[in-house]
Short mmCIF file of C-alpha atoms in Angstrom, two decimals:
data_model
loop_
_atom_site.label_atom_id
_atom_site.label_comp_id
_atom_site.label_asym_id
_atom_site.label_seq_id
_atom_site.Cartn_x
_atom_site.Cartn_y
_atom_site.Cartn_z
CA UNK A 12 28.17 -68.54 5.96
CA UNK A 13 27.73 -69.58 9.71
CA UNK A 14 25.19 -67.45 11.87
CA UNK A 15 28.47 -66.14 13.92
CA UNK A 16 29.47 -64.83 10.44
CA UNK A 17 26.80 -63.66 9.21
CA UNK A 18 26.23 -61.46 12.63
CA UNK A 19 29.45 -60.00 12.28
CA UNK A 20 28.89 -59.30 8.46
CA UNK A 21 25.91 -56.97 9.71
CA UNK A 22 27.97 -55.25 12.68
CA UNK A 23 30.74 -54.44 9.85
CA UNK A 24 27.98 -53.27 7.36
CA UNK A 25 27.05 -50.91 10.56
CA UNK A 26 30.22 -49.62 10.98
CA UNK A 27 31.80 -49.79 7.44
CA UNK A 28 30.36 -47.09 4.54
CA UNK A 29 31.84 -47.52 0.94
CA UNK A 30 30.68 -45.44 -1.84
CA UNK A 31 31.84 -45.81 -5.31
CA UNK A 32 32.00 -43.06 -8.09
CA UNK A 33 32.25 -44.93 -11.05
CA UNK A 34 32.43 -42.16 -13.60
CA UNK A 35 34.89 -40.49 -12.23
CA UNK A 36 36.50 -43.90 -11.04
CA UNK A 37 36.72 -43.91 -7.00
CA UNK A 38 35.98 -45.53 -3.97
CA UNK A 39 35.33 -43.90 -0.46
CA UNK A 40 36.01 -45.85 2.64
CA UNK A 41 35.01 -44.62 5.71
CA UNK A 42 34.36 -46.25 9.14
CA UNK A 43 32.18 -44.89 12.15
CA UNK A 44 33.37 -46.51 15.52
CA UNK A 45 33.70 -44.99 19.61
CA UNK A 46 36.90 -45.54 19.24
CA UNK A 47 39.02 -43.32 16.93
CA UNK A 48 42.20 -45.49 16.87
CA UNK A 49 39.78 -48.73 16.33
CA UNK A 50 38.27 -47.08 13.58
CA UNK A 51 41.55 -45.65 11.55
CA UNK A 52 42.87 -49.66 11.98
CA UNK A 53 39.33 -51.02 10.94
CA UNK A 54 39.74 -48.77 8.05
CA UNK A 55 43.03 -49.38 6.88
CA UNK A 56 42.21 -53.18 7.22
CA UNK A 57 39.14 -52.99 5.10
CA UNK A 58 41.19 -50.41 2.30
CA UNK A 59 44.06 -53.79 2.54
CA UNK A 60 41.11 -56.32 2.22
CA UNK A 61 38.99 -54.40 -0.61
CA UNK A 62 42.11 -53.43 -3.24
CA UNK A 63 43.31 -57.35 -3.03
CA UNK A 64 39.76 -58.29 -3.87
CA UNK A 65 39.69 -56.17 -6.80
CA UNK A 66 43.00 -56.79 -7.73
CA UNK A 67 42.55 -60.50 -7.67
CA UNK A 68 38.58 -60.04 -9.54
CA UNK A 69 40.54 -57.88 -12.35
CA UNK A 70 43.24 -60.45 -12.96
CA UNK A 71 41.49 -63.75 -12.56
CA UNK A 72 41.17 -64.59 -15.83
CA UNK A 73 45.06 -63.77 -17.11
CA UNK A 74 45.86 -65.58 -14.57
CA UNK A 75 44.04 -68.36 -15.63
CA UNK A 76 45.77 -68.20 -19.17
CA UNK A 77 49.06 -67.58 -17.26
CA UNK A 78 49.02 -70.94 -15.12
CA UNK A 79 47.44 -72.75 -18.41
CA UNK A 80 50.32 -71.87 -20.29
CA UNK A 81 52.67 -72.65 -17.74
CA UNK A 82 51.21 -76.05 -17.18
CA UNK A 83 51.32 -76.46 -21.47
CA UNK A 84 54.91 -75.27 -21.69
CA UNK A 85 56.13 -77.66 -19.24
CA UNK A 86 54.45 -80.45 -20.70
CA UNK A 87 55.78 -79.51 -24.32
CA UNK A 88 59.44 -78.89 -22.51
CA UNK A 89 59.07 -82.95 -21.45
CA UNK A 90 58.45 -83.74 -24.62
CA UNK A 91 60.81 -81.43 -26.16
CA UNK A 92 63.53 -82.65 -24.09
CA UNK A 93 63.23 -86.58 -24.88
CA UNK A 94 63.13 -85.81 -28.71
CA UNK A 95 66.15 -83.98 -28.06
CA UNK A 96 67.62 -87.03 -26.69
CA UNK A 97 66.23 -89.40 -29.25
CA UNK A 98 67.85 -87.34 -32.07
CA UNK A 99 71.33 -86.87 -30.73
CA UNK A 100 71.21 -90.89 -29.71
CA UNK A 101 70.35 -92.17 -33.00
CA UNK A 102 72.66 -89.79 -34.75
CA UNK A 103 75.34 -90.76 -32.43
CA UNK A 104 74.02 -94.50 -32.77
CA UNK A 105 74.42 -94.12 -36.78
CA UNK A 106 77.43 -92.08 -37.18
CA UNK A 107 78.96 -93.46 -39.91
CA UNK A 108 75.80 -95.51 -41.23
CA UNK A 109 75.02 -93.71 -44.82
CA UNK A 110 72.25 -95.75 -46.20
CA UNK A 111 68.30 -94.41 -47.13
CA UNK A 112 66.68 -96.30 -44.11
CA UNK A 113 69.08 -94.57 -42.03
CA UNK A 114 68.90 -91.04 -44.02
CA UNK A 115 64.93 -91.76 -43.98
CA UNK A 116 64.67 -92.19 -40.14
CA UNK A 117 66.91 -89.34 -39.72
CA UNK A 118 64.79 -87.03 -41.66
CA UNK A 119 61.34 -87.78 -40.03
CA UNK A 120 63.03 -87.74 -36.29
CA UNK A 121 64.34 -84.27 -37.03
CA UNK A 122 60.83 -83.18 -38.94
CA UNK A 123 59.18 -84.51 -35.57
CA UNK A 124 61.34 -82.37 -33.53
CA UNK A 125 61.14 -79.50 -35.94
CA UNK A 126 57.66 -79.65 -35.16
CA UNK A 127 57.86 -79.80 -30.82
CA UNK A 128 60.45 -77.24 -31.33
CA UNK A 129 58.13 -74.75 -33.07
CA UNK A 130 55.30 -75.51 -30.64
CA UNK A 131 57.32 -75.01 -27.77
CA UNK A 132 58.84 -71.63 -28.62
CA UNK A 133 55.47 -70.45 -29.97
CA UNK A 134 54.05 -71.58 -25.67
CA UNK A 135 56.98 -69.73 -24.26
CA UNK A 136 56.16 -66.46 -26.12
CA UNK A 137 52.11 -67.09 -25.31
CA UNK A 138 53.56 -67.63 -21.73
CA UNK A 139 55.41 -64.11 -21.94
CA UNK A 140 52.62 -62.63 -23.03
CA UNK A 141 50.36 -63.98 -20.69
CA UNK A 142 52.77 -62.61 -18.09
CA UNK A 143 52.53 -59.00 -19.65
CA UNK A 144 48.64 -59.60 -19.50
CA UNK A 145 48.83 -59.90 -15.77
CA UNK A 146 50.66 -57.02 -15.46
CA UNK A 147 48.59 -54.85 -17.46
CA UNK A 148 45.61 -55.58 -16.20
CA UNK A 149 46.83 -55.51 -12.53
CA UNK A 150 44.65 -52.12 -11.47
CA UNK A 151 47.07 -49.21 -9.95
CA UNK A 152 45.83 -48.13 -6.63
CA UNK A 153 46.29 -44.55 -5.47
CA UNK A 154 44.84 -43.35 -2.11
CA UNK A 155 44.13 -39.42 -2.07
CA UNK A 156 42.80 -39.32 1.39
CA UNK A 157 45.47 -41.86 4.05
CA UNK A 158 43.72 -43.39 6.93
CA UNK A 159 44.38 -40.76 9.40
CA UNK A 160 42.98 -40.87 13.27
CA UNK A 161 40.30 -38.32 13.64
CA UNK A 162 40.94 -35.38 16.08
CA UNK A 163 37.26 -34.16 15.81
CA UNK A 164 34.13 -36.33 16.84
CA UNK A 165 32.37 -37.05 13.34
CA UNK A 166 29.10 -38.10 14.51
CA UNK A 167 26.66 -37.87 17.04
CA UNK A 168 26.28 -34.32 16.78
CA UNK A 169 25.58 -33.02 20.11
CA UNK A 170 23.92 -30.26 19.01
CA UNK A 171 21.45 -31.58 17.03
CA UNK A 172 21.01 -33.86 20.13
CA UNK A 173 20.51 -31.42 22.21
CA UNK A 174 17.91 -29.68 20.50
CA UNK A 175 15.56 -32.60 19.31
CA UNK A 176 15.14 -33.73 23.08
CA UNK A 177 14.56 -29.86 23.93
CA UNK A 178 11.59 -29.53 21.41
CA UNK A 179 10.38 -33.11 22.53
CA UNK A 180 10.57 -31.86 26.44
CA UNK A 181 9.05 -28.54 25.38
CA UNK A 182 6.20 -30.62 23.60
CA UNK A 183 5.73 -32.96 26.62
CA UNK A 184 5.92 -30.06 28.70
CA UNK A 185 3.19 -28.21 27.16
CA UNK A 186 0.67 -31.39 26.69
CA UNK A 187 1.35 -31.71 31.09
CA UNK A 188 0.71 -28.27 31.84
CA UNK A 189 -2.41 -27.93 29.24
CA UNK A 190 -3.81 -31.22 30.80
#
Protein backbone atom coordinates (compact mmCIF):
# COMPACT_ATOMS: atom_id res chain seq x y z
CA UNK A 1 0.00 0.00 0.00
CA UNK A 2 1.30 3.51 -1.15
CA UNK A 3 1.48 6.35 1.60
CA UNK A 4 -1.52 8.16 -0.49
CA UNK A 5 -3.37 4.90 0.35
CA UNK A 6 -2.61 4.27 3.35
CA UNK A 7 -3.69 8.09 4.40
CA UNK A 8 -6.90 7.61 2.98
CA UNK A 9 -7.31 4.11 4.68
CA UNK A 10 -7.06 6.15 8.08
CA UNK A 11 -9.52 9.10 6.96
CA UNK A 12 -12.10 6.15 6.02
CA UNK A 13 -11.35 4.30 9.38
CA UNK A 14 -12.34 7.99 10.83
CA UNK A 15 -15.34 8.24 9.17
CA UNK A 16 -16.47 4.55 8.67
CA UNK A 17 -17.76 2.43 12.08
CA UNK A 18 -18.61 -1.35 11.50
CA UNK A 19 -19.61 -3.50 14.28
CA UNK A 20 -20.30 -7.09 13.96
CA UNK A 21 -22.67 -9.30 16.17
CA UNK A 22 -21.59 -12.56 15.48
CA UNK A 23 -23.97 -14.54 17.63
CA UNK A 24 -26.75 -13.21 16.54
CA UNK A 25 -25.14 -12.91 12.93
CA UNK A 26 -25.02 -9.00 11.86
CA UNK A 27 -23.13 -6.28 10.74
CA UNK A 28 -23.71 -2.46 11.46
CA UNK A 29 -22.49 0.09 9.05
CA UNK A 30 -22.58 3.44 9.88
CA UNK A 31 -20.70 6.56 8.59
CA UNK A 32 -20.13 10.02 10.40
CA UNK A 33 -19.47 12.84 7.74
CA UNK A 34 -20.58 17.07 7.54
CA UNK A 35 -22.26 16.19 4.88
CA UNK A 36 -25.47 14.09 5.19
CA UNK A 37 -25.90 13.21 1.47
CA UNK A 38 -21.90 12.37 1.38
CA UNK A 39 -22.34 10.21 4.15
CA UNK A 40 -25.68 8.09 3.04
CA UNK A 41 -23.48 7.56 -0.55
CA UNK A 42 -20.21 6.75 1.48
CA UNK A 43 -22.36 4.32 3.22
CA UNK A 44 -24.12 2.63 0.64
CA UNK A 45 -20.68 2.34 -1.20
CA UNK A 46 -18.96 0.71 1.69
CA UNK A 47 -22.43 -1.77 2.39
CA UNK A 48 -21.72 -2.56 -1.92
CA UNK A 49 -17.91 -2.98 -1.22
CA UNK A 50 -18.15 -5.09 2.19
CA UNK A 51 -21.08 -7.87 1.05
CA UNK A 52 -18.88 -8.56 -2.35
CA UNK A 53 -15.91 -9.10 -0.09
CA UNK A 54 -17.66 -11.54 1.94
CA UNK A 55 -19.40 -12.99 -0.72
CA UNK A 56 -16.29 -13.58 -2.71
CA UNK A 57 -14.17 -14.81 0.97
CA UNK A 58 -17.26 -17.38 1.47
CA UNK A 59 -17.11 -18.81 -2.03
CA UNK A 60 -13.45 -18.83 -2.86
CA UNK A 61 -12.81 -22.13 -2.42
CA UNK A 62 -16.04 -23.72 -4.53
CA UNK A 63 -15.03 -21.70 -6.83
CA UNK A 64 -11.81 -23.03 -6.98
CA UNK A 65 -13.28 -26.67 -7.38
CA UNK A 66 -15.76 -25.11 -9.88
CA UNK A 67 -13.06 -23.67 -12.42
CA UNK A 68 -10.87 -27.01 -11.65
CA UNK A 69 -13.53 -29.04 -12.83
CA UNK A 70 -14.31 -27.02 -15.64
CA UNK A 71 -10.75 -26.93 -16.80
CA UNK A 72 -10.78 -31.20 -16.19
CA UNK A 73 -14.03 -31.64 -18.08
CA UNK A 74 -12.85 -29.88 -21.03
CA UNK A 75 -9.74 -31.62 -21.19
CA UNK A 76 -11.55 -35.13 -20.79
CA UNK A 77 -14.28 -33.73 -23.55
CA UNK A 78 -10.90 -33.42 -26.04
CA UNK A 79 -10.10 -36.57 -25.37
CA UNK A 80 -13.48 -37.93 -25.35
CA UNK A 81 -14.20 -36.51 -28.61
CA UNK A 82 -11.07 -37.99 -30.66
CA UNK A 83 -11.83 -41.56 -29.26
CA UNK A 84 -15.14 -40.96 -30.52
CA UNK A 85 -13.70 -40.40 -33.83
CA UNK A 86 -11.16 -43.16 -33.70
CA UNK A 87 -13.95 -45.73 -33.00
CA UNK A 88 -16.49 -44.78 -35.61
CA UNK A 89 -13.30 -44.54 -38.26
CA UNK A 90 -11.98 -47.88 -37.69
CA UNK A 91 -15.40 -49.42 -37.54
CA UNK A 92 -16.26 -47.70 -40.66
CA UNK A 93 -12.59 -48.57 -41.94
CA UNK A 94 -13.39 -52.46 -41.11
CA UNK A 95 -16.91 -52.84 -42.00
CA UNK A 96 -17.04 -55.96 -43.40
CA UNK A 97 -13.51 -57.23 -42.02
CA UNK A 98 -14.60 -60.28 -39.51
CA UNK A 99 -11.33 -61.65 -38.41
CA UNK A 100 -9.84 -61.79 -34.41
CA UNK A 101 -7.16 -59.00 -35.04
CA UNK A 102 -9.90 -56.96 -36.23
CA UNK A 103 -12.58 -58.20 -33.44
CA UNK A 104 -9.45 -57.79 -30.93
CA UNK A 105 -8.72 -54.10 -31.86
CA UNK A 106 -12.30 -53.43 -31.85
CA UNK A 107 -12.79 -54.60 -28.39
CA UNK A 108 -9.89 -52.71 -26.64
CA UNK A 109 -10.78 -49.28 -28.70
CA UNK A 110 -14.30 -49.51 -27.35
CA UNK A 111 -12.97 -50.71 -23.62
CA UNK A 112 -10.68 -47.47 -23.96
CA UNK A 113 -13.57 -45.35 -24.69
CA UNK A 114 -15.77 -47.12 -22.22
CA UNK A 115 -13.34 -45.95 -19.88
CA UNK A 116 -13.09 -41.78 -21.08
CA UNK A 117 -16.74 -42.12 -21.32
CA UNK A 118 -17.23 -43.04 -17.63
CA UNK A 119 -14.66 -40.45 -16.54
CA UNK A 120 -16.17 -37.82 -18.37
CA UNK A 121 -19.77 -38.20 -17.21
CA UNK A 122 -18.56 -38.86 -13.65
CA UNK A 123 -16.51 -34.71 -14.24
CA UNK A 124 -19.73 -33.36 -15.59
CA UNK A 125 -21.79 -34.44 -12.53
CA UNK A 126 -18.62 -33.25 -10.07
CA UNK A 127 -18.93 -30.05 -12.29
CA UNK A 128 -22.82 -29.82 -11.42
CA UNK A 129 -22.19 -30.24 -8.17
CA UNK A 130 -19.56 -27.93 -7.84
CA UNK A 131 -21.99 -25.45 -9.37
CA UNK A 132 -24.66 -26.24 -6.59
CA UNK A 133 -21.67 -25.71 -4.08
CA UNK A 134 -21.34 -22.17 -5.24
CA UNK A 135 -24.69 -21.55 -4.88
CA UNK A 136 -25.11 -22.81 -1.53
CA UNK A 137 -22.54 -21.34 -0.03
CA UNK A 138 -23.16 -17.92 -1.72
CA UNK A 139 -24.24 -15.95 1.79
CA UNK A 140 -27.92 -14.23 1.46
CA UNK A 141 -27.73 -10.63 2.33
CA UNK A 142 -30.66 -8.88 3.96
CA UNK A 143 -30.42 -5.19 5.05
CA UNK A 144 -32.93 -4.31 8.02
CA UNK A 145 -31.93 -0.75 8.32
CA UNK A 146 -31.57 1.01 4.14
CA UNK A 147 -29.10 3.74 3.86
CA UNK A 148 -31.36 6.56 4.46
CA UNK A 149 -30.13 10.49 4.58
CA UNK A 150 -30.29 11.68 8.09
CA UNK A 151 -32.78 14.54 8.91
CA UNK A 152 -31.33 14.98 12.48
CA UNK A 153 -27.58 15.97 13.24
CA UNK A 154 -26.11 12.66 14.89
CA UNK A 155 -23.12 14.02 16.42
CA UNK A 156 -21.54 16.84 17.83
CA UNK A 157 -24.00 17.32 20.39
CA UNK A 158 -24.33 20.89 20.99
CA UNK A 159 -25.40 20.56 24.20
CA UNK A 160 -22.92 18.70 25.66
CA UNK A 161 -20.71 21.34 23.88
CA UNK A 162 -22.10 23.89 25.32
CA UNK A 163 -21.84 22.90 28.73
CA UNK A 164 -18.18 21.49 28.93
CA UNK A 165 -16.82 25.00 27.70
CA UNK A 166 -19.31 26.63 30.36
CA UNK A 167 -17.79 24.63 33.35
CA UNK A 168 -14.23 25.19 31.77
CA UNK A 169 -15.04 29.21 31.55
CA UNK A 170 -16.64 29.01 34.99
CA UNK A 171 -13.32 27.25 36.22
CA UNK A 172 -11.06 29.80 34.44
CA UNK A 173 -13.24 32.35 35.64
CA UNK A 174 -12.96 31.56 39.19
CA UNK A 175 -8.94 30.82 39.19
CA UNK A 176 -8.87 34.96 37.51
CA UNK A 177 -11.02 36.43 39.97
CA UNK A 178 -9.40 34.36 43.09
CA UNK A 179 -5.90 35.43 41.74
Amino acid sequence: VSSEEEELFKEMDDLLSLSVNSKEGFVMLSVSMNSASEAAYTAKAAQEILQKTVIDYKIKSAKEVLSFNKRELELKKIEFDSLQNKLALFKDGNLNIIDSRFENELSKIESEFQIVNAVYQELNKQLEQAKLQVSKDTPIFSVINPVTIPNIRSAPKRSGIVLAYGFVGFILGCGFVLT
